[in-house]
Coordinates of C-alpha atoms in Angstrom, one line a residue:
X1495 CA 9.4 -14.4 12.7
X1496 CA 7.2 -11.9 11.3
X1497 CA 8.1 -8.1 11.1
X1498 CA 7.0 -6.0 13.4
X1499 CA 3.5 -4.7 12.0
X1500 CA 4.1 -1.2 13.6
X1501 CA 6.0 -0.5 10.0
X1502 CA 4.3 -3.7 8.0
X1503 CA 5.8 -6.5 6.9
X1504 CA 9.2 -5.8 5.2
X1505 CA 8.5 -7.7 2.3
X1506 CA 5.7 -8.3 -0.1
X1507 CA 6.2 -12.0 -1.3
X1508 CA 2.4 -12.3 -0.2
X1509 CA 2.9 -10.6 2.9
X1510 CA 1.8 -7.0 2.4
X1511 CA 3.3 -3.2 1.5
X1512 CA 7.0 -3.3 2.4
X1513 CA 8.6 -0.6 5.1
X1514 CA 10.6 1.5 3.9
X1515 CA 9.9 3.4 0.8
X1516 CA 11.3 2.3 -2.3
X1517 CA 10.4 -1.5 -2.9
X1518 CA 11.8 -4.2 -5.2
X1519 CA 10.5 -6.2 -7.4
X1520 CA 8.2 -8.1 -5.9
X1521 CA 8.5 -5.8 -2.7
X1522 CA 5.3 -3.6 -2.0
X1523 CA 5.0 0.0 -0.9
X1524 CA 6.3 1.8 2.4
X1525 CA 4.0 2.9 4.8
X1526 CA 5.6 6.7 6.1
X1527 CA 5.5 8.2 9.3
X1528 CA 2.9 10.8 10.1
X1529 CA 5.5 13.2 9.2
X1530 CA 6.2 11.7 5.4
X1531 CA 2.6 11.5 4.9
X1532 CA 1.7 14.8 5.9
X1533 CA 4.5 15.9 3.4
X1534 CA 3.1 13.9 0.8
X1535 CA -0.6 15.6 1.0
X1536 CA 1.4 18.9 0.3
X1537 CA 3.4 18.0 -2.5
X1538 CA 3.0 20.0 -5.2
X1539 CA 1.6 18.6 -8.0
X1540 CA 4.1 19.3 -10.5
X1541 CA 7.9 17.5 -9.4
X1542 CA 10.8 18.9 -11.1
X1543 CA 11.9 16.2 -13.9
X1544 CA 15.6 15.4 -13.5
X1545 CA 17.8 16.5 -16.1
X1546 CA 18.0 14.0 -19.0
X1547 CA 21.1 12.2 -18.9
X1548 CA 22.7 11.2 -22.2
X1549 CA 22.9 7.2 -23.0
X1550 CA 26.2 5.3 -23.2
X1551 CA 27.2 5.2 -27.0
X1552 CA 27.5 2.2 -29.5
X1553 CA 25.5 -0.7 -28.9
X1554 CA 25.7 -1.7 -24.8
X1555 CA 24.2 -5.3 -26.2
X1556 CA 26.4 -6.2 -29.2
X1557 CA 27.9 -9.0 -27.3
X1558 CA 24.6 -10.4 -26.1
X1559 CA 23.5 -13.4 -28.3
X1560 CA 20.0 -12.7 -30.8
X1561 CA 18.4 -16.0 -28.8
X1562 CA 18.7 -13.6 -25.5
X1563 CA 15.5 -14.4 -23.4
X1564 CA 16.2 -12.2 -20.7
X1565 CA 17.9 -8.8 -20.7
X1566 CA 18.6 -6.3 -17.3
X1567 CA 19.4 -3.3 -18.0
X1568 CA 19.3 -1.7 -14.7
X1569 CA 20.5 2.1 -13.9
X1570 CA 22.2 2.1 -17.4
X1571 CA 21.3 5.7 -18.0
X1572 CA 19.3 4.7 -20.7
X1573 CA 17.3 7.9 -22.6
X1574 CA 16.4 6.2 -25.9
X1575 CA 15.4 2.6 -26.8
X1576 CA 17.0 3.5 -30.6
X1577 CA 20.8 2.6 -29.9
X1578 CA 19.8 -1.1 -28.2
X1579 CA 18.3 -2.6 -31.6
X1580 CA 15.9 -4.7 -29.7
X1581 CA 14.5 -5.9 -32.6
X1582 CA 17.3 -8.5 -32.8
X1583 CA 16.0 -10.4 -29.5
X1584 CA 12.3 -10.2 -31.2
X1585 CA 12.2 -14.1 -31.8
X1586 CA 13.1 -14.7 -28.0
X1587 CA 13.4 -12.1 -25.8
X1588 CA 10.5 -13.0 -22.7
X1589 CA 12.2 -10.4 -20.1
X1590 CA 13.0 -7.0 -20.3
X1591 CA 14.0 -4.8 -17.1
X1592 CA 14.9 -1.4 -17.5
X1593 CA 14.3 0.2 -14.1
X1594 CA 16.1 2.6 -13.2
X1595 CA 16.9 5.0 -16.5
X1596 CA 15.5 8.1 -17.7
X1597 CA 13.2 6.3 -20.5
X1598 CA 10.1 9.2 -21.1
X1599 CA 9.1 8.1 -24.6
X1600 CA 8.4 3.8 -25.4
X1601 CA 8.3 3.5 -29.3
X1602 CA 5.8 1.6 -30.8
X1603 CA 8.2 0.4 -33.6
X1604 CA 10.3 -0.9 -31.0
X1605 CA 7.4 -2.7 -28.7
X1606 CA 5.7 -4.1 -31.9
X1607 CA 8.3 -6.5 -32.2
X1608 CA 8.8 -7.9 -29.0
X1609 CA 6.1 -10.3 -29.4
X1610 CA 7.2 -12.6 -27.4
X1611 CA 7.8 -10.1 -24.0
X1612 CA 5.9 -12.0 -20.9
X1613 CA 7.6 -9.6 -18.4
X1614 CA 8.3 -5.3 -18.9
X1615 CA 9.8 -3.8 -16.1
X1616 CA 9.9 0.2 -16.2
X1617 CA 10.1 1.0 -12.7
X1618 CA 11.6 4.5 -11.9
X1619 CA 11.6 6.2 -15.3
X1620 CA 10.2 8.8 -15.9
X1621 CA 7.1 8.0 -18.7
X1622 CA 4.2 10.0 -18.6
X1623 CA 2.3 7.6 -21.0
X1624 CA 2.2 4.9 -23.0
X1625 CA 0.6 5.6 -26.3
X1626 CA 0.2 2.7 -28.7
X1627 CA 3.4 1.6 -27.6
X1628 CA 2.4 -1.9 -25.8
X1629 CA -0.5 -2.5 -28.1
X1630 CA 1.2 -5.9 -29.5
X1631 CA 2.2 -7.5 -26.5
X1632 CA -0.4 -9.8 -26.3
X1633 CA 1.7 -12.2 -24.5
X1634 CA 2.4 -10.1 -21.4
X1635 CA 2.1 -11.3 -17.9
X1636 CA 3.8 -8.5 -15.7
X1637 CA 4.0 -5.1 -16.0
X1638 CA 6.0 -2.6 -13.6
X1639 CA 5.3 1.2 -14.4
X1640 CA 6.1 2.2 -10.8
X1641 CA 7.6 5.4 -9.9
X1642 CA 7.1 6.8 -13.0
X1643 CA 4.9 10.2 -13.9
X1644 CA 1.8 9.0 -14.9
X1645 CA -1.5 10.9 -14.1
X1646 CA -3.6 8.2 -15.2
X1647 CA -4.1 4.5 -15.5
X1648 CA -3.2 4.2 -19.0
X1649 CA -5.1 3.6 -22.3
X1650 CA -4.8 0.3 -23.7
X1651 CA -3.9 -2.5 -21.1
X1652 CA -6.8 -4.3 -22.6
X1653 CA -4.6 -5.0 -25.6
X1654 CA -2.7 -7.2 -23.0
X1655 CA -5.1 -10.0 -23.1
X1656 CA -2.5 -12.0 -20.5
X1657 CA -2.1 -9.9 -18.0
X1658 CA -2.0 -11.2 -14.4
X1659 CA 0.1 -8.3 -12.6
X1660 CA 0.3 -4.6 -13.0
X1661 CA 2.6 -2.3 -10.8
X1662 CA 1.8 1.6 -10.9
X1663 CA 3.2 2.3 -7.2
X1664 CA 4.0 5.8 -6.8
X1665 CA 2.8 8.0 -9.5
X1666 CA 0.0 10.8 -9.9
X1667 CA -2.7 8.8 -10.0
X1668 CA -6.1 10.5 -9.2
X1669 CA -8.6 8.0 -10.4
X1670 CA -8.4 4.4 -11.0
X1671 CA -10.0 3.6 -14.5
X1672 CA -9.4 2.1 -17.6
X1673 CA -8.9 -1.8 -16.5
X1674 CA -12.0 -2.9 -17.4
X1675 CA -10.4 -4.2 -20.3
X1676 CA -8.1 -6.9 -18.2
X1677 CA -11.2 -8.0 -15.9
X1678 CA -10.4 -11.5 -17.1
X1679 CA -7.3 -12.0 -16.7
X1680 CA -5.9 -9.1 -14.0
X1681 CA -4.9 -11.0 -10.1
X1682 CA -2.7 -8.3 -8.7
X1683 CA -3.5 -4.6 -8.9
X1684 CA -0.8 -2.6 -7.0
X1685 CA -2.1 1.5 -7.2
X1686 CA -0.4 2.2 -3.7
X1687 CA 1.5 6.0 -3.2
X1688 CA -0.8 7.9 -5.4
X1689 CA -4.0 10.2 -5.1
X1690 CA -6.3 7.9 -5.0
X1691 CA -9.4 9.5 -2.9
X1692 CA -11.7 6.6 -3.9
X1693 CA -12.1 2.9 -4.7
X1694 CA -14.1 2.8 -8.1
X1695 CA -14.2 1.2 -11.1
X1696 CA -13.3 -2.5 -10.2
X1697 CA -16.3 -4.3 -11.0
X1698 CA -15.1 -5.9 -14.2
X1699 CA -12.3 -7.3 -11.9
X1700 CA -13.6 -10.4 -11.0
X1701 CA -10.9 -12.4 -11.2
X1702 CA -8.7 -10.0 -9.1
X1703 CA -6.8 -11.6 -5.8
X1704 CA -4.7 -9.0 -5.2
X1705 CA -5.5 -5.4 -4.3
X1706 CA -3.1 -3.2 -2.9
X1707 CA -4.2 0.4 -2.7
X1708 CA -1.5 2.0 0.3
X1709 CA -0.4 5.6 0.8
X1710 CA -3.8 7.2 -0.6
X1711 CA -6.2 9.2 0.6
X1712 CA -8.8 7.0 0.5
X1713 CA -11.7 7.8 3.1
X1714 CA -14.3 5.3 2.9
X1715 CA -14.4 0.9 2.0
X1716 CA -16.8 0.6 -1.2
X1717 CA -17.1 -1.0 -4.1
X1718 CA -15.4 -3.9 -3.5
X1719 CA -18.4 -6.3 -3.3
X1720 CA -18.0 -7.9 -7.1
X1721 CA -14.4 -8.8 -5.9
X1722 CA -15.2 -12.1 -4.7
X1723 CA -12.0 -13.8 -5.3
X1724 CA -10.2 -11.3 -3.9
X1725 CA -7.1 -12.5 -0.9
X1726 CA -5.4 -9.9 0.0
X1727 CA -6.5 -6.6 0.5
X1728 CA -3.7 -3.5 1.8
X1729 CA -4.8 -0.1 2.8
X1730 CA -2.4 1.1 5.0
X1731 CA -1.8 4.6 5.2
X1732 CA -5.2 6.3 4.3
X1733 CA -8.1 7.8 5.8
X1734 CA -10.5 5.2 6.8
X1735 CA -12.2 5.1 9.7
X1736 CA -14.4 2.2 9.7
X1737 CA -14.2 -0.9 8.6
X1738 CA -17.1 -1.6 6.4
X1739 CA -18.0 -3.2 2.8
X1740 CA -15.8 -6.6 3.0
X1741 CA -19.3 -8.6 3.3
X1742 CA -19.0 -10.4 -0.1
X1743 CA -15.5 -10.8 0.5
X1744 CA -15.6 -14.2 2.0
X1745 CA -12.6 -15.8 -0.2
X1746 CA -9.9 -12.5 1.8
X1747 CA -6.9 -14.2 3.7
X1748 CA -5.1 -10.9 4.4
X1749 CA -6.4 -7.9 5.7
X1750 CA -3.8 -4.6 6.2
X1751 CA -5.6 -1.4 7.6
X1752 CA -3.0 -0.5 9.7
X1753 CA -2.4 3.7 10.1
X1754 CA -5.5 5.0 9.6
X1755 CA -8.2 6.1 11.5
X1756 CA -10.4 2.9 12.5
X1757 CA -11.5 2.8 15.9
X1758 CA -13.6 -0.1 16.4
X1759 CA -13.3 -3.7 14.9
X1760 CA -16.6 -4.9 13.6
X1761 CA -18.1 -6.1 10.3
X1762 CA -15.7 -8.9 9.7
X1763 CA -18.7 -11.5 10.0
X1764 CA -18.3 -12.9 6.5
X1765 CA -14.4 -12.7 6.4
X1766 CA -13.9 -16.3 8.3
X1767 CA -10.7 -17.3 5.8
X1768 CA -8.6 -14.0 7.5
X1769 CA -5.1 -15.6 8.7
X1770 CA -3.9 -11.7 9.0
X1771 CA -5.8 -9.0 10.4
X1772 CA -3.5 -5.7 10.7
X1773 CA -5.3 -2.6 12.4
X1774 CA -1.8 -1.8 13.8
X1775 CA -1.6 2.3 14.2
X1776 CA -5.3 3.1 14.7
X1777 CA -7.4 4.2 17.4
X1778 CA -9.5 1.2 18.1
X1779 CA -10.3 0.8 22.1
X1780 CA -11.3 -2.9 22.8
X1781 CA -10.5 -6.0 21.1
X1782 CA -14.0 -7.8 19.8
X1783 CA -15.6 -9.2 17.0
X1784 CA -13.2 -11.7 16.3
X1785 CA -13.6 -14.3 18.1
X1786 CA -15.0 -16.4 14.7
X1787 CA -12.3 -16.0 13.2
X1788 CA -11.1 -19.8 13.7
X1789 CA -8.1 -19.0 10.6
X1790 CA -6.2 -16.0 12.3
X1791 CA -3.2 -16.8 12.2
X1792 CA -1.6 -13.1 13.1
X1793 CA -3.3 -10.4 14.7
X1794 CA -1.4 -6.8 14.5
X1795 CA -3.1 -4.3 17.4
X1796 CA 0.2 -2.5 18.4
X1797 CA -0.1 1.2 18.6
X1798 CA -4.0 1.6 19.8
X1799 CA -5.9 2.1 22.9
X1800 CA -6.5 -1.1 24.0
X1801 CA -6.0 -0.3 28.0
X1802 CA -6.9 -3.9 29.3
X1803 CA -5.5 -7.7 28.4
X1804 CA -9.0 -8.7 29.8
X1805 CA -10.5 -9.7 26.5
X1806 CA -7.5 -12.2 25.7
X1807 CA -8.6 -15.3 26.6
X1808 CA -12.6 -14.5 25.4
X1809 CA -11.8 -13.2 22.5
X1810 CA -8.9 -15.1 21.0
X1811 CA -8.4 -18.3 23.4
X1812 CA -10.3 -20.6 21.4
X1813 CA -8.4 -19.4 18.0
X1814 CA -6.8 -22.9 17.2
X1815 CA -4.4 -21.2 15.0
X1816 CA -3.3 -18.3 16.1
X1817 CA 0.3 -17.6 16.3
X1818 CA 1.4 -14.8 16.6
X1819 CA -0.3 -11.0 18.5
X1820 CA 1.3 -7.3 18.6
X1821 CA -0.4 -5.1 21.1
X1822 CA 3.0 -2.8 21.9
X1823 CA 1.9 0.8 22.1
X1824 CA -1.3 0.1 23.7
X1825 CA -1.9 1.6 27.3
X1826 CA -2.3 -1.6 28.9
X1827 CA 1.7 -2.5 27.7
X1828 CA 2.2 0.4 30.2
X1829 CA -0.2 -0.7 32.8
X1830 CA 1.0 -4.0 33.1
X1831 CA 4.6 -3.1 32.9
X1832 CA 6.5 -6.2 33.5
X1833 CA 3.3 -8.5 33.8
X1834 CA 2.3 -7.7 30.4
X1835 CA 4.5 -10.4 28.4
X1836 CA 3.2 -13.2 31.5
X1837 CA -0.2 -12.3 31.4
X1838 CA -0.3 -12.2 27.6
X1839 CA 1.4 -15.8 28.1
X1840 CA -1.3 -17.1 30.5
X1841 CA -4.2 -16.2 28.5
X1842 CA -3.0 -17.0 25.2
X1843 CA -0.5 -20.2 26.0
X1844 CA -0.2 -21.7 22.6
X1845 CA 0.9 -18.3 21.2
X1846 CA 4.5 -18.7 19.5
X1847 CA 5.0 -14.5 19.4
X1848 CA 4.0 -12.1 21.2
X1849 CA 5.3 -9.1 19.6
X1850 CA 8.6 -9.1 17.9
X1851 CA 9.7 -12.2 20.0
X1852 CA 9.3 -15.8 20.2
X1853 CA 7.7 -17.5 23.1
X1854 CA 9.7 -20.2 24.7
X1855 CA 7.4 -23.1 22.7
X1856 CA 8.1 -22.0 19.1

């Protein structure tokens, strides 16, 4: 069943920015309330840095084998990379996680040797920049550099001539730049809980299928047209108010706008692959301009002004594969009152959820 869209899918796995603040691995970024996200337009821009915490001594990896191919070294209050002697793994070592430690420096001399790294995971340090330090891993696939202090998208990733996904969720981001140097290669771009005020710079992305950009302040849809393979595209949490630009995007399955500031739905005319539309926490007043959608699969209008059920049947009746609709939170939920699942039922019979519950057929 899917997650109630008034707070997005909880998981990313391909589904969108995950509730709830801090995400996993593969997990996407939180959408707030209105209350965390006015806090987070007034954060200063300066955090206080946690005091460093000293490492464990010895060697924590003596007893690990030098044909180690993956190593997790999570919440090991790690400060230095010195006392681990990764150098010994060099010949095999394809995974390395260190979220979770209070790494600020990456030496080159270390990096230079892990060769063979397809997978770096530095989620919730607390590095400012990498330097030189990746230069050498040409054979990297995945990078994670969410919740860390970086101010810019760093120098360099074109040295990684492999890489397919980059994670920078929640830093101080307040320009996207520098990845015009991974246009080939790059399919997942996640720049979500940062200061983004504009989409820019991704032309050289052409390959990109992924673009998640939530928890911004992002006022306006534009350059996106030389995004053509893009799939998925998540913007919750920003300032839009109409949606606009997606015309060469004729390839996008998933579509997240929901809280922001869109009040109509229109110029989705191209978009006929959507199987998700979220507009969930918005201020649109009539459901239209979908009706050619013939792949929507799950439409997310919860939390609107939508004050009639009358477009239903019109609108969405003739949608052979839609499954699933959240209007909650619209006036008409309170008009209806305990019509409002029935008549939702009648018009749309082959539905198998209608909100956050199954219908009787699924």
């Amino acid at each position: 069943m899917s997650e109630a869209p008034s707070t997005v899918p909880a998981e990313v796995n391909g589904k969108g920015p995950a509730d709830g603040g801090v995400v996993e691995k593969t997990a996407r970024l939180a959408l707030p309330t209105p209350q965390e996200h006015a806090a987070a337009d007034t954060e200063s821009e300066e955090e206080e840095e946690e005091a460093d915490v000293e490492g464990e001594a010895g060697d924590p990896l003596e007893d690990y084998p030098d044909e180690t191919q993956e190593l997790d070294l999570i919440h090991s209050r790690i400060t230095s990379l010195e006392s681990l002697r990764l150098g010994r793994f060099a010949d095999y070592l394809e995974r390395l996680c260190l979220r979770q430690n209070y790494i600020s420096y990456l030496d080159p001399a270390v990096f230079n040797l892990l060769t063979r790294l397809e997978e770096l995971d530095l989620y919730d340090n607390k590095i400012k920049t990498l330097g030189d330090a990746l230069n050498a891993l040409s054979n990297l696939i995945t990078l994670d550099l969410s919740f860390n202090l970086l101010k810019a998208v760093p120098d360099g990733l074109g040295h990684l001539h492999s890489l397919k996904t980059v994670y920078f969720v929640q830093n101080k981001i307040h320009k996207i730049s520098g990845l015009q140097g991974v246009g080939a290669t790059l399919r997942s771009l996640e720049l979500g809980g940062n200061k983004l005020r504009r989409i820019e710079a991704l032309d050289e992305l052409v390959n990109l299928e992924e673009l998640w950009l939530g928890k911004n302040k992002i006022t306006k849809l534009e350059n996106l047209g030389n995004l053509k393979r893009l799939k998925i595209l998540a913007l919750q949490s920003n300032r839009i108010t109409k949606i606009e630009g997606l015309d060469e995007l004729e390839n996008l399955e998933e579509l997240y706008f929901s809280h922001n500031g869109i009040e109509r739905l229109e110029n989705l005319d191209h978009n006929l692959r959507l199987s998700t539309l979220d507009v969930g926490n918005n201020f649109v007043g009539a459901l239209e301009n979908v009706s050619h959608l013939k792949s929507l699969t799950e439409l997310w209008m919860n939390n609107n002004k939508i004050d009639t059920l009358q477009a239903l049947e019109p609108e969405l009746g003739s949608l052979p594969e839609l499954e699933t609709i959240y209007l909650e939170g619209n006036p008409c939920q309170q008009t209806e009152g305990a019509n409002y699942r029935r008549k939702i039922m009648l018009a749309l019979p082959k539905l198998k959820q209608i909100d956050a519950t199954y219908t009787k057929q699924a």
